[in-house]
């Protein structure tokens, strides 16, 4: 009998020391990103206290680039909801247990995740937030290279193409998880 790949993935994530290290680093990078973004925004406003002119009610910058603060705030709220629903429950909540021959008795993370994504509202919330992530990444990836002074005429087209691929790929793959699990819950 072939094991369910989602169950195998969740077991790997719950019990792998490398995943724990990556998780901690992810928290550190997100916190650093929030702090650095606030500092950079303050510096930008100080450098140009008067806003750019808008002609005919239109701006020459994309919506995502003008609304990075809003997108970042929505994503931060999403992360907090996500952590409360999964990480907090795994660490501090009452978790069901499951026993496997090869790994013994462990927390049944799959059951918690599956139960969350059976709720169409939560699954939809997750997918919509991945749309916000796509907008955030659409500006943020290439903008990061510019902020760090790493943009170059020769490499900028490649950076934009890689950024576009990341903008589509990462949110789509993350959004696929609740969609697939919701569809599985219907059968």
XYZ file of C-alpha atoms in Angstrom, residues 10-103:
94
model
C 3.466 16.472 7.250
C 5.230 13.707 9.181
C 8.533 14.841 7.674
C 7.849 18.477 8.569
C 6.830 17.639 12.154
C 9.815 15.433 12.943
C 12.749 16.676 10.884
C 15.421 18.725 12.737
C 16.350 20.525 9.499
C 12.738 21.717 9.148
C 12.877 23.040 12.711
C 16.029 25.047 11.928
C 14.502 26.380 8.700
C 11.354 27.320 10.649
C 13.348 29.324 13.206
C 15.348 31.037 10.459
C 12.098 31.818 8.644
C 10.762 33.593 11.765
C 14.007 35.561 12.079
C 13.962 36.588 8.396
C 10.305 37.644 8.537
C 10.954 39.769 11.642
C 14.054 41.303 10.012
C 12.029 41.958 6.832
C 9.319 43.792 8.790
C 11.861 45.910 10.708
C 13.956 46.682 7.618
C 10.832 47.578 5.618
C 9.733 50.025 8.309
C 13.195 51.632 8.392
C 13.369 51.827 4.597
C 9.866 53.354 4.389
C 10.817 55.989 6.962
C 14.024 56.808 5.057
C 12.116 57.066 1.771
C 9.520 59.422 3.274
C 12.286 61.579 4.796
C 14.142 61.736 1.488
C 11.002 62.794 -0.407
C 8.418 64.332 1.945
C 6.239 65.471 -1.002
C 4.524 62.687 -2.954
C 4.985 62.140 -6.668
C 2.657 63.916 -9.056
C -0.262 61.920 -10.450
C -1.407 62.764 -13.978
C -5.046 62.154 -14.939
C -5.637 60.116 -11.783
C -3.113 57.501 -12.912
C 0.258 56.520 -11.588
C 3.183 55.141 -13.528
C 3.914 52.516 -10.865
C 2.073 49.200 -10.481
C -0.586 48.817 -7.794
C 1.546 46.293 -5.876
C 4.506 48.661 -5.615
C 2.289 51.452 -4.262
C 0.642 49.149 -1.717
C 3.494 47.057 -0.327
C 2.677 48.195 3.220
C -0.941 47.082 2.889
C 0.056 43.781 1.292
C 2.709 43.186 3.946
C 0.225 43.911 6.733
C -2.319 41.480 5.258
C 0.393 38.841 4.925
C 1.542 39.416 8.505
C -2.038 38.904 9.707
C -2.225 35.754 7.573
C 1.006 34.463 9.127
C -0.373 35.077 12.622
C -3.618 33.225 11.789
C -1.632 30.424 10.173
C 0.718 30.109 13.154
C -2.190 30.130 15.590
C -4.008 27.409 13.662
C -1.058 25.100 13.103
C 2.218 25.879 14.884
C 0.617 26.892 18.184
C -1.669 23.858 18.151
C 1.238 21.512 17.486
C 3.399 23.063 20.207
C 0.835 23.869 22.908
C -2.568 22.482 21.921
C -4.070 19.106 22.620
C -3.063 17.078 19.622
C -4.379 13.714 18.539
C -1.662 11.084 18.383
C -1.020 8.462 15.723
C 1.178 5.377 15.820
C 3.322 4.218 12.912
C 5.485 1.112 12.899
C 8.579 2.899 11.628
C 8.403 6.033 13.797
